[in-house]
Tab-separated table of C-alpha atoms and ligand atoms in Angstrom:
chain	number	residue	atom	x	y	z
Z	1	MET	CA	56.516	52.102	39.765
Z	2	THR	CA	58.359	48.800	39.406
Z	3	HIS	CA	56.341	45.734	38.500
Z	4	ALA	CA	57.056	42.002	38.731
Z	5	VAL	CA	54.800	39.383	37.164
Z	6	VAL	CA	54.859	35.811	38.433
Z	7	LEU	CA	53.464	33.187	36.070
Z	8	GLY	CA	51.722	30.393	37.971
Z	9	ALA	CA	49.951	30.681	41.334
Z	10	SER	CA	50.827	27.268	42.708
Z	11	MET	CA	53.253	26.851	45.610
Z	12	GLY	CA	56.252	27.869	43.491
Z	13	GLY	CA	54.612	31.038	42.174
Z	14	LEU	CA	53.192	32.066	45.549
Z	15	LEU	CA	56.543	31.650	47.278
Z	16	ALA	CA	58.414	33.455	44.491
Z	17	ALA	CA	55.925	36.312	44.743
Z	18	ARG	CA	56.490	36.538	48.498
Z	19	ALA	CA	60.182	37.187	47.877
Z	20	LEU	CA	59.317	40.037	45.492
Z	21	VAL	CA	56.893	41.866	47.803
Z	22	GLY	CA	58.420	45.109	49.051
Z	23	VAL	CA	61.162	44.960	46.426
Z	24	TYR	CA	58.862	45.676	43.474
Z	25	ASP	CA	56.053	48.203	43.949
Z	26	ARG	CA	53.553	45.840	42.346
Z	27	VAL	CA	53.599	42.044	42.200
Z	28	THR	CA	51.068	40.374	39.904
Z	29	VAL	CA	50.530	36.609	40.034
Z	30	VAL	CA	48.809	35.127	36.979
Z	31	ASP	CA	47.252	31.681	36.685
Z	32	ARG	CA	45.015	30.157	34.074
Z	33	ASP	CA	42.863	28.473	36.702
Z	34	PRO	CA	40.140	30.120	38.717
Z	35	LEU	CA	41.710	30.432	42.162
Z	36	PRO	CA	39.145	29.183	44.668
Z	37	GLU	CA	38.403	31.233	47.789
Z	38	ASP	CA	37.969	28.002	49.735
Z	39	VAL	CA	40.285	24.984	49.707
Z	40	GLY	CA	39.012	23.434	46.479
Z	41	HIS	CA	40.922	21.480	43.851
Z	42	ARG	CA	41.869	22.997	40.504
Z	43	ARG	CA	42.992	21.663	37.142
Z	44	GLY	CA	46.483	23.160	37.094
Z	45	VAL	CA	47.595	21.263	40.211
Z	46	PRO	CA	46.410	17.672	39.690
Z	47	GLN	CA	49.065	16.422	42.122
Z	48	ALA	CA	47.074	18.084	44.926
Z	49	ARG	CA	44.877	14.975	45.184
Z	50	HIS	CA	47.880	13.002	46.436
Z	51	PHE	CA	49.837	13.002	49.677
Z	52	HIS	CA	51.746	16.265	50.087
Z	53	THR	CA	54.009	16.524	53.093
Z	54	ILE	CA	55.508	19.834	54.060
Z	55	LEU	CA	58.810	19.134	55.767
Z	56	VAL	CA	59.613	21.190	58.849
Z	57	ARG	CA	62.543	22.806	57.007
Z	58	GLY	CA	60.148	24.220	54.420
Z	59	LEU	CA	57.510	25.059	56.991
Z	60	ARG	CA	60.003	27.105	59.014
Z	61	ALA	CA	60.928	29.080	55.902
Z	62	MET	CA	57.248	29.684	55.132
Z	63	GLU	CA	56.623	30.727	58.736
Z	64	GLU	CA	59.328	33.404	58.380
Z	65	MET	CA	57.571	34.694	55.266
Z	66	PHE	CA	54.069	34.467	56.724
Z	67	PRO	CA	54.287	34.773	60.522
Z	68	GLY	CA	51.554	32.791	62.257
Z	69	LEU	CA	51.047	30.406	59.316
Z	70	THR	CA	51.900	27.251	61.281
Z	71	ALA	CA	49.512	28.082	64.120
Z	72	GLU	CA	46.800	28.884	61.591
Z	73	LEU	CA	47.293	25.573	59.771
Z	74	VAL	CA	47.233	23.652	63.043
Z	75	ALA	CA	44.114	25.528	64.184
Z	76	ASP	CA	42.491	24.551	60.888
Z	77	GLY	CA	43.271	20.884	61.490
Z	78	GLY	CA	46.825	20.442	60.122
Z	79	ILE	CA	48.753	17.795	62.051
Z	80	PRO	CA	52.404	18.175	63.135
Z	81	VAL	CA	54.041	14.742	63.000
Z	82	GLY	CA	57.398	13.890	64.569
Z	83	PHE	CA	59.736	11.604	62.616
Z	84	THR	CA	59.753	8.863	63.970
Z	85	VAL	CA	58.096	9.621	67.327
Z	86	ASP	CA	54.571	9.325	66.049
Z	87	SER	CA	55.248	7.962	62.590
Z	88	ARG	CA	56.433	4.668	61.143
Z	89	PHE	CA	59.099	4.686	58.429
Z	90	VAL	CA	59.869	1.449	56.617
Z	91	LEU	CA	62.755	2.233	54.285
Z	92	ALA	CA	64.462	-0.346	52.085
Z	93	GLY	CA	62.472	-2.946	54.005
Z	94	HIS	CA	63.705	-1.846	57.460
Z	95	ARG	CA	61.465	-0.252	60.050
Z	96	MET	CA	63.347	2.692	61.548
Z	97	VAL	CA	63.682	2.639	65.328
Z	98	ARG	CA	61.333	5.040	67.141
Z	99	VAL	CA	63.340	8.097	68.199
Z	100	ASP	CA	62.914	11.851	68.343
Z	101	THR	CA	65.053	12.861	65.369
Z	102	GLY	CA	63.960	16.514	65.465
Z	103	ALA	CA	62.666	16.080	61.918
Z	104	SER	CA	58.948	16.387	61.349
Z	105	ASP	CA	56.307	17.465	58.884
Z	106	LEU	CA	52.956	19.160	58.906
Z	107	GLN	CA	50.224	17.043	57.418
Z	108	ALA	CA	47.321	18.694	55.674
Z	109	THR	CA	45.829	18.328	52.245
Z	110	ARG	CA	47.621	20.282	49.564
Z	111	PRO	CA	44.634	22.545	48.745
Z	112	MET	CA	44.485	23.584	52.403
Z	113	LEU	CA	48.173	24.514	52.495
Z	114	GLU	CA	48.125	26.307	49.150
Z	115	GLY	CA	44.865	28.094	50.059
Z	116	ALA	CA	46.330	29.401	53.334
Z	117	ILE	CA	49.439	30.748	51.619
Z	118	ARG	CA	47.485	32.258	48.738
Z	119	ALA	CA	45.132	34.057	51.152
Z	120	ARG	CA	48.051	35.469	53.127
Z	121	LEU	CA	49.963	36.546	50.026
Z	122	ALA	CA	46.889	38.291	48.597
Z	123	LYS	CA	46.730	40.523	51.688
Z	124	LEU	CA	50.276	41.852	51.268
Z	125	PRO	CA	50.697	45.372	49.879
Z	126	GLY	CA	51.065	45.637	46.108
Z	127	VAL	CA	50.004	42.033	45.405
Z	128	ARG	CA	47.353	41.238	42.806
Z	129	LEU	CA	46.213	37.724	41.917
Z	130	VAL	CA	44.980	37.370	38.344
Z	131	PRO	CA	43.090	34.087	37.865
Z	132	ASP	CA	41.599	32.725	34.616
Z	133	HIS	CA	44.398	34.101	32.427
Z	134	ASP	CA	46.428	31.866	30.170
Z	135	VAL	CA	50.058	32.906	29.699
Z	136	THR	CA	50.697	32.694	25.978
Z	137	GLY	CA	54.234	34.030	25.627
Z	138	PRO	CA	56.899	36.505	26.672
Z	139	VAL	CA	57.559	39.956	25.264
Z	140	PHE	CA	61.199	40.281	24.188
Z	141	GLU	CA	62.547	43.781	23.448
Z	142	GLY	CA	66.163	44.733	22.925
Z	143	GLY	CA	67.422	41.388	24.219
Z	144	ARG	CA	65.469	41.460	27.474
Z	145	VAL	CA	62.065	40.310	28.639
Z	146	THR	CA	59.840	43.333	29.200
Z	147	GLY	CA	56.513	41.670	29.800
Z	148	VAL	CA	54.244	38.777	29.109
Z	149	GLU	CA	51.240	38.156	26.933
Z	150	VAL	CA	48.181	36.716	28.628
Z	151	SER	CA	44.781	35.867	27.297
Z	152	ARG	CA	41.306	35.457	28.733
Z	153	ASP	CA	38.383	34.143	26.676
Z	154	GLY	CA	40.435	34.698	23.530
Z	155	VAL	CA	41.211	38.345	24.360
Z	156	ALA	CA	44.955	38.959	24.540
Z	157	GLU	CA	46.640	41.539	26.747
Z	158	VAL	CA	50.251	42.460	27.479
Z	159	LEU	CA	51.384	42.879	31.074
Z	160	ARG	CA	54.509	45.043	31.106
Z	161	ALA	CA	57.013	44.076	33.774
Z	162	ASP	CA	60.515	44.742	35.034
Z	163	LEU	CA	60.737	41.089	36.024
Z	164	VAL	CA	58.847	38.018	34.791
Z	165	VAL	CA	59.120	34.772	36.791
Z	166	ASP	CA	58.182	31.468	35.158
Z	167	ALA	CA	56.674	29.299	37.899
Z	168	MET	CA	54.384	27.363	35.552
Z	169	GLY	CA	55.622	23.953	36.593
Z	170	ARG	CA	57.601	21.177	35.022
Z	171	THR	CA	56.514	21.595	31.401
Z	172	GLY	CA	59.217	24.265	31.080
Z	173	ARG	CA	57.756	27.194	29.133
Z	174	ALA	CA	60.837	29.391	29.597
Z	175	ARG	CA	62.967	26.778	27.906
Z	176	SER	CA	60.849	26.830	24.750
Z	177	TRP	CA	60.691	30.644	24.834
Z	178	LEU	CA	64.485	30.793	24.793
Z	179	ALA	CA	64.591	28.320	21.911
Z	180	ALA	CA	62.045	30.363	19.936
Z	181	GLU	CA	64.250	33.468	20.367
Z	182	GLY	CA	67.290	31.538	19.155
Z	183	LEU	CA	68.878	31.796	22.621
Z	184	PRO	CA	70.804	28.969	24.323
Z	185	THR	CA	68.583	26.541	26.239
Z	186	PRO	CA	69.549	24.762	29.444
Z	187	ALA	CA	70.756	21.180	29.439
Z	188	GLU	CA	68.268	18.835	31.065
Z	189	ASP	CA	69.123	16.065	33.537
Z	190	ARG	CA	66.495	13.396	33.994
Z	191	ILE	CA	65.904	10.181	35.863
Z	192	ASP	CA	63.263	8.027	34.224
Z	193	VAL	CA	61.308	6.658	37.150
Z	194	ASN	CA	58.180	5.796	35.111
Z	195	MET	CA	55.993	6.256	38.170
Z	196	VAL	CA	52.286	6.430	38.861
Z	197	TYR	CA	50.614	7.688	42.042
Z	198	ALA	CA	47.149	6.471	43.031
Z	199	SER	CA	45.415	8.055	46.018
Z	200	ARG	CA	42.187	8.490	47.875
Z	201	LEU	CA	41.011	10.051	51.117
Z	202	VAL	CA	39.460	7.706	53.679
Z	203	ARG	CA	38.084	7.835	57.215
Z	204	PRO	CA	39.377	4.984	59.404
Z	205	THR	CA	36.674	3.186	61.370
Z	206	THR	CA	38.865	2.788	64.468
Z	207	PRO	CA	41.664	5.054	65.776
Z	208	PHE	CA	45.044	4.301	64.185
Z	209	PRO	CA	48.119	4.514	66.486
Z	210	ASP	CA	50.571	6.307	64.134
Z	211	LYS	CA	49.909	9.593	62.360
Z	212	LEU	CA	51.958	8.558	59.362
Z	213	VAL	CA	53.111	5.248	57.921
Z	214	LEU	CA	55.600	5.482	55.069
Z	215	VAL	CA	56.789	2.391	53.242
Z	216	GLY	CA	59.392	2.932	50.538
Z	217	PRO	CA	60.247	0.750	47.551
Z	218	VAL	CA	62.821	-2.050	47.734
Z	219	PRO	CA	64.838	-3.733	44.994
Z	220	GLY	CA	62.512	-6.252	43.390
Z	221	ARG	CA	59.379	-4.336	44.496
Z	222	PRO	CA	59.538	-0.744	43.272
Z	223	THR	CA	56.315	0.220	45.034
Z	224	GLY	CA	55.383	1.880	48.301
Z	225	PHE	CA	52.748	3.930	50.018
Z	226	ALA	CA	51.888	6.584	52.568
Z	227	PHE	CA	49.016	6.340	55.020
Z	228	ALA	CA	48.794	9.807	56.508
Z	229	ALA	CA	46.482	11.638	58.889
Z	230	GLN	CA	45.077	14.843	57.387
Z	231	GLU	CA	42.816	17.593	58.689
Z	232	HIS	CA	39.317	16.797	60.023
Z	233	GLY	CA	39.795	13.093	60.710
Z	234	ARG	CA	40.566	12.218	57.105
Z	235	TRP	CA	43.500	10.061	56.035
Z	236	MET	CA	45.301	10.019	52.719
Z	237	VAL	CA	46.160	6.652	51.208
Z	238	THR	CA	48.734	7.242	48.488
Z	239	GLN	CA	50.305	4.347	46.628
Z	240	VAL	CA	53.215	4.679	44.233
Z	241	GLY	CA	54.701	2.310	41.722
Z	242	MET	CA	57.891	2.937	39.778
Z	243	ALA	CA	59.479	1.362	36.701
Z	244	GLY	CA	56.108	0.514	35.179
Z	245	ASP	CA	54.850	-1.387	38.243
Z	246	HIS	CA	51.825	0.881	38.636
Z	247	PRO	CA	48.971	0.909	41.168
Z	248	PRO	CA	45.516	0.266	39.695
Z	249	THR	CA	42.588	2.591	40.398
Z	250	ASP	CA	39.816	0.016	40.734
Z	251	GLU	CA	38.734	-0.920	44.270
Z	252	SER	CA	39.989	-4.487	44.444
Z	253	GLY	CA	43.146	-3.800	42.415
Z	254	PHE	CA	44.029	-0.858	44.711
Z	255	LEU	CA	43.785	-3.056	47.811
Z	256	ALA	CA	45.613	-5.978	46.210
Z	257	PHE	CA	48.455	-3.616	45.270
Z	258	LEU	CA	48.579	-2.302	48.854
Z	259	LYS	CA	48.875	-5.819	50.231
Z	260	ARG	CA	52.238	-6.187	48.485
Z	261	SER	CA	53.905	-3.507	50.613
Z	262	ALA	CA	51.694	-2.756	53.632
Z	263	PRO	CA	52.144	-4.220	57.112
Z	264	PRO	CA	48.982	-6.200	58.024
Z	265	ASP	CA	47.643	-3.604	60.503
Z	266	VAL	CA	47.849	-0.852	57.873
Z	267	TYR	CA	46.242	-3.021	55.229
Z	268	ASP	CA	43.401	-3.908	57.627
Z	269	ALA	CA	42.895	-0.247	58.611
Z	270	VAL	CA	42.690	0.864	54.973
Z	271	ALA	CA	40.469	-2.038	53.919
Z	272	ALA	CA	38.028	-1.308	56.767
Z	273	SER	CA	38.006	2.475	56.302
Z	274	GLU	CA	35.233	4.524	54.769
Z	275	PRO	CA	36.239	5.822	51.311
Z	276	LEU	CA	35.709	9.581	51.011
Z	277	THR	CA	36.888	10.127	47.431
Z	278	GLU	CA	37.450	8.202	44.240
Z	279	ILE	CA	40.868	6.682	43.599
Z	280	ARG	CA	42.786	9.118	41.377
Z	281	ALA	CA	45.983	8.435	39.463
Z	282	HIS	CA	48.815	10.782	38.538
Z	283	ARG	CA	51.576	9.901	36.106
Z	284	PHE	CA	55.134	11.087	36.787
Z	285	PRO	CA	57.470	9.842	34.047
Z	286	ALA	CA	60.763	11.391	35.148
Z	287	SER	CA	62.515	13.703	37.569
Z	288	LEU	CA	63.747	16.700	35.563
Z	289	ARG	CA	66.423	19.254	36.272
Z	290	ARG	CA	67.125	22.162	33.933
Z	291	ARG	CA	70.622	23.544	34.342
Z	292	TYR	CA	69.904	27.276	34.065
Z	293	GLU	CA	72.922	27.966	36.267
Z	294	ARG	CA	75.175	26.757	33.442
Z	295	LEU	CA	73.692	29.030	30.769
Z	296	ARG	CA	75.463	32.027	29.366
Z	297	GLY	CA	73.408	34.745	27.743
Z	298	PHE	CA	70.199	34.337	29.734
Z	299	PRO	CA	67.953	37.344	28.988
Z	300	PRO	CA	67.569	39.967	31.738
Z	301	GLY	CA	64.037	40.457	33.036
Z	302	LEU	CA	63.291	36.719	33.287
Z	303	LEU	CA	63.680	34.111	36.042
Z	304	VAL	CA	62.671	30.471	36.336
Z	305	PHE	CA	61.452	29.096	39.663
Z	306	GLY	CA	60.217	25.933	41.398
Z	307	ASP	CA	59.321	22.846	39.378
Z	308	ALA	CA	60.032	24.745	36.151
Z	309	MET	CA	63.690	24.591	37.192
Z	310	CYS	CA	63.708	21.231	38.959
Z	311	SER	CA	60.917	18.710	39.366
Z	312	PHE	CA	62.002	16.151	41.970
Z	313	ASN	CA	60.793	12.606	42.376
Z	314	PRO	CA	57.786	13.342	44.622
Z	315	ILE	CA	58.160	10.247	46.800
Z	316	TYR	CA	60.820	12.167	48.745
Z	317	GLY	CA	58.337	14.977	49.499
Z	318	GLN	CA	60.728	17.881	48.974
Z	319	GLY	CA	59.409	20.041	46.087
Z	320	MET	CA	57.563	22.618	48.191
Z	321	THR	CA	60.385	22.799	50.721
Z	322	VAL	CA	62.891	23.472	47.949
Z	323	ALA	CA	60.566	26.167	46.534
Z	324	ALA	CA	60.534	27.829	49.981
Z	325	LEU	CA	64.339	27.716	50.124
Z	326	GLU	CA	64.510	29.180	46.598
Z	327	SER	CA	62.258	32.000	47.773
Z	328	GLU	CA	64.684	32.772	50.598
Z	329	ALA	CA	67.545	32.699	48.089
Z	330	LEU	CA	65.728	35.064	45.732
Z	331	ARG	CA	65.120	37.481	48.577
Z	332	ARG	CA	68.823	37.404	49.469
Z	333	CYS	CA	69.818	38.012	45.838
Z	334	LEU	CA	67.455	40.981	45.559
Z	335	ARG	CA	69.142	42.673	48.514
Z	336	ASP	CA	71.958	43.465	46.073
Z	337	GLY	CA	69.588	44.877	43.454
Z	338	ASP	CA	68.483	43.291	40.209
Z	339	GLY	CA	71.775	43.596	38.302
Z	340	ASP	CA	72.787	40.210	36.889
Z	341	LEU	CA	69.898	38.761	38.912
Z	342	ALA	CA	69.304	35.607	36.861
Z	343	ARG	CA	72.917	34.450	37.025
Z	344	ARG	CA	73.132	35.119	40.777
Z	345	PHE	CA	69.772	33.495	41.541
Z	346	PHE	CA	70.374	30.389	39.405
Z	347	ARG	CA	73.729	29.893	41.108
Z	348	GLU	CA	72.119	30.145	44.568
Z	349	ALA	CA	69.262	27.864	43.534
Z	350	ALA	CA	71.721	25.282	42.198
Z	351	ARG	CA	73.379	25.194	45.634
Z	352	ILE	CA	69.996	24.315	47.133
Z	353	ILE	CA	69.053	21.812	44.432
Z	354	ASP	CA	72.410	19.988	44.102
Z	355	PRO	CA	72.352	17.979	47.351
Z	356	VAL	CA	68.635	17.211	47.077
Z	357	TRP	CA	68.947	16.008	43.491
Z	358	GLN	CA	71.974	13.875	44.351
Z	359	LEU	CA	70.265	12.350	47.370
Z	360	ASN	CA	67.182	11.498	45.341
Z	361	ALA	CA	69.237	10.085	42.478
Z	362	LEU	CA	70.996	7.850	44.959
Z	363	GLY	CA	67.649	6.582	46.254
Z	364	ASP	CA	66.255	6.025	42.759
Z	365	LEU	CA	69.364	4.279	41.468
Z	366	ALA	CA	69.378	1.936	44.475
Z	367	LEU	CA	66.518	0.225	42.659
Z	368	PRO	CA	67.831	-1.994	39.859
Z	369	GLU	CA	64.533	-1.414	38.037
Z	370	ILE	CA	65.367	2.274	37.419
Z	371	PRO	CA	67.503	2.876	34.322
Z	372	GLY	CA	70.571	5.114	34.614
Z	373	HIS	CA	74.337	5.092	34.875
Z	374	ARG	CA	75.730	3.995	38.233
Z	375	SER	CA	79.275	5.193	38.798
Z	376	PRO	CA	81.519	3.216	41.176
Z	377	SER	CA	80.980	5.926	43.824
Z	378	THR	CA	77.184	5.696	43.411
Z	379	LYS	CA	77.369	1.937	43.897
Z	380	ALA	CA	79.631	2.275	46.941
Z	381	LEU	CA	77.422	4.963	48.494
Z	382	ASN	CA	74.329	2.892	47.896
Z	383	ARG	CA	75.907	-0.097	49.618
Z	384	TYR	CA	76.683	2.206	52.548
Z	385	VAL	CA	73.148	3.664	52.644
Z	386	ALA	CA	71.611	0.169	52.500
Z	387	ARG	CA	73.689	-0.757	55.519
Z	388	LEU	CA	72.845	2.507	57.290
Z	389	GLN	CA	69.140	1.812	56.809
Z	390	ARG	CA	69.566	-1.686	58.203
Z	391	VAL	CA	71.404	-0.339	61.257
Z	392	ALA	CA	68.817	2.447	61.663
Z	393	ALA	CA	66.257	-0.232	62.453
Z	394	HIS	CA	67.816	-0.539	65.930
Z	395	ASP	CA	70.302	2.330	66.313
Z	396	PRO	CA	68.865	5.774	67.196
Z	397	VAL	CA	71.995	7.669	66.075
Z	398	ALA	CA	71.949	6.067	62.620
Z	399	ALA	CA	68.186	6.569	62.315
Z	400	THR	CA	68.469	10.217	63.354
Z	401	ALA	CA	71.261	10.895	60.860
Z	402	PHE	CA	69.328	9.329	58.015
Z	403	ILE	CA	65.918	10.834	58.773
Z	404	ARG	CA	67.327	14.343	59.326
Z	405	THR	CA	69.208	14.093	56.036
Z	406	ILE	CA	66.185	13.096	53.968
Z	407	GLY	CA	64.244	15.777	55.867
Z	408	LEU	CA	66.775	18.314	54.480
Z	409	LEU	CA	67.789	19.401	57.988
Z	410	GLN	CA	71.409	18.499	57.365
Z	411	PRO	CA	73.566	17.913	54.286
Z	412	PRO	CA	73.915	14.423	52.777
Z	413	THR	CA	77.564	14.327	53.886
Z	414	SER	CA	76.391	14.129	57.495
Z	415	ILE	CA	75.548	10.446	57.073
Z	416	LEU	CA	79.302	9.958	56.668
Z	417	ARG	CA	80.254	11.680	59.950
Z	418	PRO	CA	82.575	9.536	62.086
Z	419	ASN	CA	79.979	8.816	64.804
Z	420	VAL	CA	77.494	7.560	62.203
Z	421	LEU	CA	80.105	5.734	60.145
Z	422	ALA	CA	81.330	3.847	63.224
Z	423	ARG	CA	77.821	2.669	64.053
Z	424	VAL	CA	77.150	1.619	60.488
Z	425	VAL	CA	80.348	-0.413	60.365
Z	426	VAL	CA	79.951	-2.022	63.797
Z	427	GLY	CA	76.155	-2.346	63.727
Z	428	GLY	CA	76.217	-3.656	60.176
Z	429	LEU	CA	78.770	-6.340	61.095
Z	430	ARG	CA	76.723	-7.428	64.098
Z	431	ARG	CA	73.710	-8.131	61.992
Z	432	GLU	CA	75.368	-9.764	59.038
D	1	FAD	C1	52.238	13.388	42.704
D	1	FAD	C2	53.051	14.469	43.359
D	1	FAD	C3	53.206	14.474	44.740
D	1	FAD	C4	53.976	15.463	45.343
D	1	FAD	N1	54.175	15.419	46.692
D	1	FAD	C5	54.914	16.379	47.291
D	1	FAD	C6	55.134	16.356	48.700
D	1	FAD	O1	54.707	15.444	49.408
D	1	FAD	N2	55.852	17.376	49.252
D	1	FAD	C7	56.388	18.379	48.494
D	1	FAD	O2	57.041	19.273	49.049
D	1	FAD	N3	56.206	18.422	47.154
D	1	FAD	C8	55.491	17.453	46.543
D	1	FAD	N4	55.301	17.499	45.186
D	1	FAD	C9	55.895	18.613	44.421
D	1	FAD	C10	55.032	19.872	44.518
D	1	FAD	O3	53.715	19.611	44.069
D	1	FAD	C11	55.671	20.999	43.682
D	1	FAD	O4	57.046	21.041	43.934
D	1	FAD	C12	55.059	22.352	44.045
D	1	FAD	O5	53.714	22.416	43.667
D	1	FAD	C13	55.776	23.528	43.364
D	1	FAD	O6	55.555	23.446	42.003
D	1	FAD	P1	55.344	24.740	41.088
D	1	FAD	O7	54.480	25.722	41.772
D	1	FAD	O8	56.674	25.179	40.647
D	1	FAD	O9	54.570	24.112	39.833
D	1	FAD	P2	53.033	23.498	39.763
D	1	FAD	O10	52.665	23.085	41.132
D	1	FAD	O11	53.096	22.520	38.698
D	1	FAD	O12	52.181	24.750	39.375
D	1	FAD	C14	52.178	25.337	38.099
D	1	FAD	C15	51.108	26.435	38.066
D	1	FAD	O13	51.196	27.102	36.806
D	1	FAD	C16	49.895	27.266	36.271
D	1	FAD	N5	50.033	27.311	34.808
D	1	FAD	C17	50.549	26.357	34.004
D	1	FAD	N6	50.529	26.763	32.729
D	1	FAD	C18	49.998	28.003	32.721
D	1	FAD	C19	49.719	28.955	31.692
D	1	FAD	N7	49.994	28.719	30.407
D	1	FAD	N8	49.162	30.134	32.049
D	1	FAD	C20	48.883	30.422	33.361
D	1	FAD	N9	49.130	29.558	34.351
D	1	FAD	C21	49.685	28.365	34.046
D	1	FAD	C22	49.106	26.048	36.777
D	1	FAD	O14	47.712	26.280	36.773
D	1	FAD	C23	49.677	25.905	38.190
D	1	FAD	O15	48.965	26.695	39.111
D	1	FAD	C24	54.567	16.494	44.555
D	1	FAD	C25	54.403	16.477	43.167
D	1	FAD	C26	53.679	15.468	42.572
D	1	FAD	C27	53.557	15.449	41.071
């Protein structure tokens, strides 16, 4: 009987486990939290109290893994939102023209999404969810990982496994395990965004015309927000502030902060709405990428997955989508057996992460407030993107190219295709 143990039962762990079902006879998913039957919050995923968009690219991948998931989420109140048909995007200060870009998301609270996936995973053959168990360390034997030590109420136990997957989030346990064994550790790339999220759920008192309003930061004002319809008539108000310009969590401070970036109709709708939860903050100091794909001598029997490998700036809303794409990649790698699995998987994952990381870095470094080296090509690209965003305020082709790219439906290079480039040059000149 082959056995895989996934550490962490958040979106990364659940999606990693899905890839392992049917390949390993048993798949055990361990988390230190109790895993609620309903759609409750839990300590290990504090970000769940903030806006979580699932991009259509990620949703499609999840639908392949769990057929019927999308219909179930919609039946439970999840809201499909077309970008920018029934949503308003204000990026770099420009309101994107309304056009059917083919990009979209599904809007539901994070506990609802995670709960639906967890319930479906738990029903698959060979899967066992093990809540309330703290992972305390790996078992190394003969140069490979052969299991993991877990503990509950101070009682330790070893789970033997042919494969152990670290999906315990951005703190990076696997990295310290390697260091403790005297093995090489991955280099870490980071972008210090010094960001805080502050969010609450509200119920608007009058119907609001868009299902999503997204306002991004601009140079000189590194703040923004999302006002997003969620299941059962609730709306999420999420504010973000980067580079130390952080949203407060008191009532009047929260609204005053919103006034800096919100169009008047959004501000009025939020101010008049009925608060349903407290305002909660979440600190996100830096985007982190651990370069496992560059390591030599990674121990067999271990993989790293999801935020443990790369934790993206969440304002771009891509972490869960990337985890779904990593799950597809893991499944593909396992078709060729588990020989040299880590090297093959990390290489595949890097191909997924590279363009997303670069795109996000470009967005972050467009803000002079964010520290970091800007190469001449970064500066040139950012001048181009600024112009593209300006043109996208009136040009459907430019808007479609940009929105589909940030929605991960096409590679970043597609914003440089001749038809887009021509419009950026001509449209940009017209408005200068
Ligand atoms: C504020 C914020 C907003 C975000 N918004 C979006 C968004 O809009 N769209 C999007 O796609 N992504 C978003 N993300 C990213 C998304 O939350 C993650 O990419 C996603 O949850 C996958 O992460 P993960 O499962 O790898 O790690 P995590 O979600 O961090 O989960 C780690 C899990 O490991 C468990 N764990 C930790 N330590 C132990 C231990 N010692 N023993 C046992 N269990 C342990 C925890 O309980 C938890 O369940 C956002 C992130 C943040 C911070």
